[in-house]
Amino acid sequence: MAYDFIIVGAGIAGITMAEQIANMLNKKVLLIDKRDHIGGNCHDYYNDDGILVHKYGPHIFHTNSTRVYNYLSLYTTWISYNHKVLGKIGDILVPIPFNLISIDKCLPDISNHVKSAILDEYEVNQKVPILEMKKSDNPSIAKLAHYVYENVFLHYTEKMWGLKPEQLDESVTARVPVHISYDCRYFQDTYQGIPRDGYTKMFANMLSNHNINILLNKDYHEILSIDYEEKKVYLYDEEFTGEVIFTGMIDEFFDYRYGPLPYRAMVFMDETSDKERFQENATINYPNDYHFTRITEYKYLTGQVSDKTTVQFEFPEQYDYRDKDANIPSYPIPQKKNEELYNRYKLLADEFEHVTFLGRLAEYKYMNMDVVVEKALNLISDKFMGEEF
Ligand code: FAD
Ligand code: UDP
């Protein structure tokens, strides 16, 4: 089949684009991925013990976008699921994000005093990033902020990123702000859930269209080559005059000419036990102990019933771009110097009129699934839905 589009990467970015190109534009698309499965980092599968697990870490869909929710709902129904996280501080488990209940649990002797200072300063339900709270000149609040910083953020962030919170863009720790509330949910978004039959099934439904051809186990270098001078892409040595959507790493596309963009990689260790439950909550964070950051028990997310249960430990480490088979780039590292390096690659990318860079790796942005889907839908309506296509 002659293709109108080639998409590199069958993660949620590439899959949303493929679905829209096939269904909305009625164009032919080749979707390739070097892994042996679709879904990218959102891929899930039934393990040997029959438990549905997320291969690359726990994925909870949450969004305030009705458009994104309605779009994905064309391809799945949902298990309504509100994620909750507990953090192990000393010997106790407390709600994360740190909230009014966490204050009661951690600081029982002074909790009334601390809460009244907090409620004088902030609105009920306000979300206060820890690095902002630390700057408070109210001594009671500064003391609380110091406690939370030391016990929840500092060591977790050092484990997770190999950096202190201040060395990262403030948006990173602001993802888990102190919540002036008794609401113990991890997210407050309007729509929250897990695809009823899993992410991979939802993706397979999205890709079920005769306009889409999927090629797995294929690194794009095996079939595509790039002429950087002429800004042209070749498919099996023939010039490809259609559109390319690239969702891999932007530095790899340009052969790392300015040096590699750094990533954190995660190593996941799954463990199945012959019992119904392993722990008392879906995810337990370990800010201060062990080398792993958190343990997630999948049956809480999926609602699956079984007399066995699988948990997953997450071990962060540095990604090495020279050893691609050993680890995968999970998190771009939000720091000014990395943003500047990305911007240099972005200038090169802008010169490729017929290559569009989309997604967490191609845009080097710490994006959740819903943001990626919304970007893909916008690209279709703003860039590709015109006469010339
Ligand atoms: P990816 O999923 O990385 O897909 C890129 C694809 O490109 C991959 O399949 C890769 O194999 C392929 N590729 C790369 N290079 C090549 C090459 N050379 N040749 C061929 N193919 C190539 N988001 C949420 O909304 N909720 C959550 O709870 C959540 N939890 C997360 C937990 C973890 C541990 C991580 C790491 C992320 C989490 N996310 C979550 C974010 C979510 O994973 C991303 O938003 C999403 O995966 C981005 O999709 P993508 O298609 O841009 O990238
Ligand atoms: N964080 C922390 N302690 C926690 C939870 C989060 O220090 O108990 C910080 C840490 O830097 C982490 C960031 O907040 O990387 C964002 O956390 P989130 O749970 O959103 O990370 P993700 O689910 O994307 O891995």
Coordinates of C-alpha atoms and ligand atoms in Angstrom, one line a residue:
M1 CA 0.0 0.0 0.0
A2 CA 1.3 3.5 -0.7
Y3 CA 1.3 5.5 2.5
D4 CA 0.2 9.1 3.0
F5 CA 1.6 9.1 6.5
I6 CA 4.4 7.3 8.4
I7 CA 4.2 7.4 12.2
V8 CA 7.3 6.4 14.2
G9 CA 6.2 5.1 17.7
A10 CA 3.0 3.2 18.6
G11 CA 2.6 4.9 22.0
I12 CA -0.6 6.9 22.8
A13 CA 0.7 9.8 20.7
G14 CA 1.3 7.7 17.6
I15 CA -1.9 5.6 18.1
T16 CA -4.1 8.7 18.4
M17 CA -2.6 10.2 15.3
A18 CA -3.0 6.9 13.4
E19 CA -6.7 6.6 14.4
Q20 CA -7.5 10.1 13.4
I21 CA -5.6 9.9 10.1
A22 CA -7.3 6.7 9.2
N23 CA -10.8 7.6 10.3
M24 CA -11.0 11.4 10.0
L25 CA -8.8 12.0 7.0
N26 CA -9.3 8.6 5.4
K27 CA -5.6 8.4 4.6
K28 CA -3.2 5.4 4.6
V29 CA -0.7 5.2 7.4
L30 CA 2.2 3.0 8.3
L31 CA 2.7 2.8 12.1
I32 CA 6.1 1.4 13.2
D33 CA 7.6 0.7 16.6
K34 CA 10.8 -1.0 17.7
R35 CA 9.1 -2.8 20.6
D36 CA 7.1 -6.0 20.1
H37 CA 3.8 -4.5 21.2
I38 CA 1.6 -1.4 20.8
G39 CA 0.9 1.2 23.5
G40 CA 4.4 2.5 24.3
N41 CA 4.8 3.1 28.0
C42 CA 1.0 2.7 28.5
H43 CA 1.1 -1.0 27.4
D44 CA -0.6 -3.5 29.7
Y45 CA -0.9 -7.3 29.5
Y46 CA -1.9 -10.4 31.5
N47 CA 1.1 -11.9 33.2
D48 CA 1.8 -15.6 33.6
D49 CA -0.4 -15.6 36.7
G50 CA -3.3 -14.1 34.9
I51 CA -3.1 -10.6 36.5
L52 CA -3.5 -7.5 34.3
V53 CA -0.4 -5.4 34.9
H54 CA 1.0 -2.2 33.3
K55 CA 4.4 -3.1 31.9
Y56 CA 6.0 0.3 32.3
G57 CA 4.5 1.6 35.6
P58 CA 1.0 2.3 36.9
H59 CA -1.1 4.4 34.5
I60 CA -4.2 6.1 35.8
F61 CA -6.2 8.0 33.2
H62 CA -7.4 11.4 34.6
T63 CA -8.4 14.6 32.8
N64 CA -10.6 17.7 33.0
S65 CA -11.0 17.6 29.2
T66 CA -14.4 16.4 28.1
R67 CA -13.1 16.3 24.6
V68 CA -10.3 13.8 25.4
Y69 CA -12.6 11.7 27.6
N70 CA -15.3 11.5 25.0
Y71 CA -12.8 10.7 22.3
L72 CA -11.2 7.7 24.2
S73 CA -14.7 6.6 25.2
L74 CA -15.4 5.8 21.6
Y75 CA -12.9 2.9 22.1
T76 CA -13.4 1.8 25.6
T77 CA -15.7 1.8 28.6
W78 CA -14.2 2.7 31.9
I79 CA -13.7 1.3 35.4
S80 CA -14.4 4.3 37.5
Y81 CA -11.3 4.5 39.7
N82 CA -10.0 7.2 42.0
H83 CA -6.3 6.7 42.7
K84 CA -5.1 7.0 46.3
V85 CA -1.5 7.0 47.5
L86 CA -0.1 6.5 51.0
G87 CA 3.4 7.4 52.0
K88 CA 5.5 5.6 54.6
I89 CA 6.8 8.1 57.0
G90 CA 8.6 6.5 59.9
D91 CA 6.2 3.7 61.0
I92 CA 3.0 5.3 59.8
L93 CA 1.2 5.5 56.5
V94 CA -0.1 8.9 55.5
P95 CA -2.1 10.3 52.6
I96 CA -0.1 11.7 49.7
P97 CA -0.5 14.4 48.5
F98 CA 0.1 15.6 52.1
N99 CA -3.2 17.0 53.4
L100 CA -5.1 17.8 56.6
I101 CA -5.4 14.2 57.5
S102 CA -1.7 13.7 57.0
I103 CA -1.1 16.6 59.5
D104 CA -3.3 14.8 62.0
K105 CA -1.4 11.6 61.6
C106 CA 2.1 12.9 61.5
L107 CA 1.9 15.7 64.0
P108 CA -1.0 14.7 66.4
D109 CA 0.3 16.9 69.3
I110 CA 0.2 20.1 67.4
S111 CA -2.1 19.4 64.5
N112 CA -4.9 21.8 65.7
H113 CA -2.5 24.6 65.9
V114 CA -0.9 23.8 62.5
K115 CA -4.2 23.4 60.8
S116 CA -5.5 26.7 62.1
A117 CA -2.4 28.5 60.8
I118 CA -2.8 26.8 57.5
L119 CA -6.5 27.6 57.2
D120 CA -5.8 31.3 58.1
E121 CA -3.2 31.5 55.2
Y122 CA -4.8 29.4 52.5
E123 CA -8.2 28.6 51.0
V124 CA -9.9 25.3 51.7
N125 CA -9.0 22.9 48.8
Q126 CA -6.1 25.1 47.7
K127 CA -3.1 23.2 46.4
V128 CA 0.2 24.6 47.6
P129 CA 3.5 23.5 45.9
I130 CA 6.0 22.5 48.6
L131 CA 8.7 24.9 47.3
E132 CA 6.2 27.7 47.6
M133 CA 5.1 26.7 51.1
K134 CA 8.7 26.6 52.2
K135 CA 8.9 30.4 51.5
S136 CA 6.1 31.2 54.0
D137 CA 7.1 33.8 56.6
N138 CA 4.5 32.4 59.0
P139 CA 6.7 30.3 61.4
S140 CA 4.1 27.6 61.9
I141 CA 3.6 27.1 58.2
A142 CA 7.4 27.3 57.5
K143 CA 7.9 24.6 60.2
L144 CA 5.2 22.3 58.6
A145 CA 6.8 22.9 55.1
H146 CA 10.2 22.0 56.4
Y147 CA 8.7 18.7 57.9
V148 CA 6.9 17.8 54.7
Y149 CA 9.9 18.7 52.5
E150 CA 12.3 16.5 54.6
N151 CA 9.9 13.6 55.0
V152 CA 8.0 13.4 51.8
F153 CA 9.9 15.2 49.0
L154 CA 13.7 15.4 49.6
H155 CA 14.7 11.8 49.6
Y156 CA 12.0 10.6 47.2
T157 CA 13.2 13.2 44.7
E158 CA 16.8 12.4 45.2
K159 CA 16.0 8.7 44.5
M160 CA 13.7 9.5 41.6
W161 CA 15.8 12.0 39.8
G162 CA 19.3 11.9 41.4
L163 CA 18.6 15.6 42.2
K164 CA 17.2 17.8 45.0
P165 CA 13.7 19.4 44.5
E166 CA 15.3 22.8 43.9
Q167 CA 17.4 21.5 41.1
L168 CA 14.4 20.6 39.0
D169 CA 11.7 22.8 37.5
E170 CA 9.2 23.7 40.2
S171 CA 6.5 22.0 38.2
V172 CA 7.8 18.6 39.1
T173 CA 7.2 18.7 42.8
A174 CA 4.1 20.9 42.2
R175 CA 2.5 17.8 40.6
V176 CA 2.0 16.6 44.2
P177 CA 1.2 19.8 46.1
V178 CA 0.2 20.1 49.8
H179 CA -3.6 19.9 49.6
I180 CA -5.5 22.0 52.1
S181 CA -8.3 19.4 52.2
Y182 CA -9.5 16.2 53.7
D183 CA -9.9 14.7 50.2
C184 CA -7.4 11.8 50.0
R185 CA -7.6 11.2 46.2
Y186 CA -4.3 11.6 44.2
F187 CA -6.2 13.6 41.5
Q188 CA -9.2 15.8 41.6
D189 CA -9.9 15.7 37.8
T190 CA -13.5 15.4 36.5
Y191 CA -12.8 12.2 34.7
Q192 CA -10.7 9.4 36.3
G193 CA -10.6 5.8 35.4
I194 CA -8.9 2.8 33.8
P195 CA -10.0 1.3 30.4
R196 CA -12.3 -1.6 31.3
D197 CA -10.5 -4.2 29.2
G198 CA -7.1 -2.5 29.6
Y199 CA -5.1 0.1 27.7
T200 CA -3.8 -2.3 25.1
K201 CA -7.3 -3.4 24.1
M202 CA -8.4 0.2 23.8
F203 CA -5.4 0.9 21.6
A204 CA -6.2 -2.2 19.5
N205 CA -9.7 -0.9 19.0
M206 CA -8.3 2.5 17.9
L207 CA -6.1 0.9 15.4
S208 CA -8.7 -1.4 13.9
N209 CA -9.0 0.2 10.4
H210 CA -7.9 -1.1 7.0
N211 CA -6.0 2.2 6.4
I212 CA -3.5 1.4 9.1
N213 CA -0.6 -1.0 8.7
I214 CA 1.4 -1.8 11.8
L215 CA 5.0 -2.8 11.8
L216 CA 6.4 -3.9 15.2
N217 CA 10.0 -4.9 16.2
K218 CA 11.2 -2.4 13.7
D219 CA 13.5 0.4 14.6
Y220 CA 12.8 3.3 12.2
H221 CA 16.5 3.3 11.2
E222 CA 15.9 0.0 9.5
I223 CA 13.4 1.4 7.0
L224 CA 13.8 5.2 7.1
S225 CA 16.8 7.4 6.3
I226 CA 17.0 11.1 6.7
D227 CA 18.7 13.7 4.4
Y228 CA 19.5 16.5 6.8
E229 CA 20.7 18.8 4.1
E230 CA 17.7 18.5 1.8
K231 CA 15.3 17.9 4.8
K232 CA 13.9 14.8 3.1
V233 CA 12.9 11.4 4.4
Y234 CA 13.5 8.2 2.5
L235 CA 11.4 5.0 2.9
Y236 CA 13.4 1.9 1.8
D237 CA 15.7 4.3 -0.2
E238 CA 12.9 6.0 -2.1
E239 CA 12.0 9.6 -1.2
F240 CA 8.8 9.6 0.9
T241 CA 6.8 12.6 -0.1
G242 CA 4.0 12.2 2.5
E243 CA 3.9 13.3 6.1
V244 CA 5.9 11.8 8.9
I245 CA 4.8 11.9 12.6
F246 CA 7.8 11.3 14.8
T247 CA 7.1 10.3 18.4
G248 CA 10.6 8.9 19.3
M249 CA 13.4 10.9 20.9
I250 CA 14.1 14.2 19.1
D251 CA 17.8 14.0 19.8
E252 CA 18.0 10.5 18.2
F253 CA 16.2 11.9 15.1
F254 CA 19.1 14.3 14.7
D255 CA 21.7 11.7 15.5
Y256 CA 22.6 13.4 18.9
R257 CA 24.5 16.1 17.1
Y258 CA 24.2 18.5 20.1
G259 CA 24.6 15.7 22.6
P260 CA 22.0 13.5 24.2
L261 CA 19.0 14.9 26.1
P262 CA 19.0 13.2 29.6
Y263 CA 16.3 10.9 30.8
R264 CA 15.4 9.0 33.9
A265 CA 14.8 5.3 33.2
M266 CA 12.8 3.1 35.4
V267 CA 13.4 -0.6 36.2
F268 CA 10.2 -2.4 37.2
M269 CA 10.3 -5.5 39.3
D270 CA 7.0 -7.4 39.4
E271 CA 6.3 -9.9 42.2
T272 CA 3.2 -12.2 42.4
S273 CA 2.1 -13.7 45.7
D274 CA -0.4 -16.5 46.4
K275 CA -2.7 -14.3 48.4
E276 CA -5.5 -11.9 47.6
R277 CA -3.9 -8.8 48.9
F278 CA -0.3 -7.7 49.4
Q279 CA -0.7 -4.2 50.8
E280 CA -3.5 -2.0 52.2
N281 CA -3.5 0.5 49.4
A282 CA -3.1 0.7 45.6
T283 CA 0.2 2.5 45.8
I284 CA 2.5 3.0 48.7
N285 CA 5.3 5.5 48.4
Y286 CA 8.6 5.0 50.2
P287 CA 10.1 8.5 50.4
N288 CA 12.8 7.7 52.9
D289 CA 13.6 3.9 52.8
Y290 CA 14.8 1.4 50.2
H291 CA 16.0 2.1 46.6
F292 CA 12.6 1.8 45.1
T293 CA 10.2 4.8 45.1
R294 CA 6.8 3.1 45.3
I295 CA 5.0 -0.2 45.2
T296 CA 1.7 -0.6 43.3
E297 CA -0.7 -3.5 43.6
Y298 CA -2.6 -3.7 40.3
K299 CA -5.8 -5.4 41.4
Y300 CA -6.8 -2.2 43.2
L301 CA -6.6 -0.3 39.8
T302 CA -8.3 -2.9 37.6
G303 CA -10.8 -4.3 40.1
Q304 CA -9.7 -7.8 39.0
V305 CA -10.7 -10.7 41.2
S306 CA -8.1 -13.4 41.8
D307 CA -6.6 -15.4 44.6
K308 CA -3.2 -14.2 43.5
T309 CA -1.9 -10.6 43.4
T310 CA 0.9 -8.8 41.5
V311 CA 2.8 -5.8 42.8
Q312 CA 5.3 -3.7 41.1
F313 CA 8.4 -2.0 42.5
E314 CA 9.8 1.0 40.7
F315 CA 13.6 1.6 40.7
P316 CA 14.8 4.8 39.0
E317 CA 18.1 5.0 37.3
Q318 CA 19.9 7.2 34.7
Y319 CA 19.0 6.4 31.1
D320 CA 22.0 5.6 28.9
Y321 CA 21.3 6.4 25.2
R322 CA 24.2 4.2 24.1
D323 CA 22.6 1.1 25.7
K324 CA 19.1 1.3 24.3
D325 CA 18.2 -2.3 24.8
A326 CA 19.0 -2.2 28.5
N327 CA 16.7 0.6 29.6
I328 CA 14.0 2.9 28.3
P329 CA 13.6 6.6 28.5
S330 CA 10.7 7.1 31.0
Y331 CA 11.0 10.7 32.2
P332 CA 12.5 13.8 30.5
I333 CA 14.3 15.7 33.2
P334 CA 12.7 19.2 33.6
Q335 CA 15.7 21.5 34.1
K336 CA 16.6 24.7 32.4
K337 CA 19.8 23.4 30.7
N338 CA 17.8 20.5 29.3
E339 CA 15.1 22.8 28.0
E340 CA 17.8 24.9 26.3
L341 CA 19.3 21.8 24.7
Y342 CA 15.8 20.7 23.6
N343 CA 15.2 24.1 22.1
R344 CA 18.3 23.8 19.9
Y345 CA 16.9 20.5 18.5
K346 CA 13.5 22.1 18.1
L347 CA 15.0 24.7 15.8
L348 CA 16.3 21.9 13.6
A349 CA 13.0 20.1 13.8
D350 CA 11.1 23.3 12.6
E351 CA 13.1 23.1 9.3
F352 CA 11.5 19.8 8.5
E353 CA 8.2 20.9 7.0
H354 CA 6.8 17.5 6.5
V355 CA 7.9 15.9 9.8
T356 CA 5.8 16.6 12.9
F357 CA 7.3 16.0 16.3
L358 CA 4.8 14.9 18.9
G359 CA 4.7 13.3 22.4
R360 CA 6.7 12.9 25.6
L361 CA 10.0 12.0 23.8
A362 CA 9.7 14.1 20.7
E363 CA 8.8 17.2 22.6
Y364 CA 10.9 16.4 25.6
K365 CA 8.0 17.2 28.0
Y366 CA 6.8 15.5 31.2
M367 CA 3.2 15.1 29.8
N368 CA 0.4 12.9 31.1
M369 CA -1.6 10.8 28.7
D370 CA -4.5 13.2 28.3
V371 CA -2.3 16.1 27.3
V372 CA -0.7 14.0 24.6
V373 CA -4.1 12.9 23.3
E374 CA -5.3 16.5 23.2
K375 CA -2.2 17.6 21.4
A376 CA -2.7 14.9 18.8
L377 CA -6.4 15.9 18.3
N378 CA -5.4 19.5 17.9
L379 CA -2.7 18.6 15.3
I380 CA -5.3 16.8 13.2
S381 CA -7.8 19.7 13.4
D382 CA -5.3 22.6 13.1
K383 CA -2.6 21.2 10.8
F384 CA -3.9 18.3 8.8
M385 CA -7.6 18.9 8.3
G386 CA -7.3 21.0 5.2
E387 CA -7.8 20.8 1.4
E388 CA -4.1 19.9 0.7
F389 CA -4.5 16.7 2.8
Ligands
FAD1 P1 5.8 6.6 24.5 O1 4.7 5.9 25.2 O2 7.1 6.6 25.1 O3 5.8 6.1 23.0 C1 6.9 6.3 22.1 C2 7.0 5.0 21.3 O4 8.0 5.3 20.3 C3 7.5 3.8 22.1 O5 6.6 2.8 21.9 C4 8.9 3.5 21.5 O6 9.2 2.1 21.5 C5 8.8 4.1 20.1 N1 10.1 4.4 19.6 C6 11.1 5.2 20.2 N2 12.2 5.2 19.4 C7 11.9 4.4 18.4 C8 12.7 4.0 17.2 N3 14.0 4.4 17.1 N4 12.1 3.3 16.3 C9 10.8 2.8 16.4 N5 10.1 3.2 17.5 C10 10.6 3.9 18.4 N6 0.3 9.5 32.4 C11 -1.0 9.6 32.9 O7 -1.8 10.3 32.3 N7 -1.3 8.9 34.1 C12 -0.5 8.1 34.8 O8 -0.8 7.5 35.8 C13 0.9 8.0 34.2 N8 1.7 7.2 34.9 C14 3.0 7.1 34.4 C15 3.9 6.3 35.1 C16 5.2 6.1 34.6 C17 6.2 5.2 35.3 C18 5.6 6.8 33.4 C19 7.0 6.6 32.8 C20 4.7 7.6 32.7 C21 3.4 7.8 33.2 N9 2.5 8.6 32.5 C22 1.2 8.7 33.0 C23 2.8 9.3 31.3 C24 2.5 8.5 30.0 O9 3.3 7.3 30.1 C25 2.9 9.3 28.8 O10 2.1 10.5 28.8 C26 2.6 8.6 27.5 O11 3.2 7.3 27.5 C27 3.3 9.4 26.4 O12 3.0 8.7 25.2 P2 4.0 8.9 23.9 O13 3.3 8.2 22.8 O14 4.4 10.3 23.7 O15 5.4 8.2 24.3
UDP2 N1 7.2 13.4 44.9 C1 7.9 13.2 46.2 N2 7.4 12.3 47.1 C2 6.2 11.7 46.9 C3 5.5 11.9 45.7 C4 6.1 12.7 44.7 O1 9.0 13.8 46.4 O2 5.8 10.9 47.8 C5 7.9 14.3 43.9 C6 9.0 13.5 43.1 O3 9.9 14.5 42.8 C7 8.2 13.1 42.0 C8 7.2 14.2 41.7 O4 6.9 14.7 43.0 O5 9.0 12.8 40.9 C9 6.0 13.9 40.9 O6 5.3 12.8 41.5 P1 4.3 12.0 40.6 O7 3.6 11.0 41.5 O8 3.4 12.9 39.9 O9 5.2 11.3 39.6 P2 4.9 10.2 38.4 O10 3.6 9.5 38.8 O11 4.8 11.0 37.2 O12 6.1 9.3 38.5

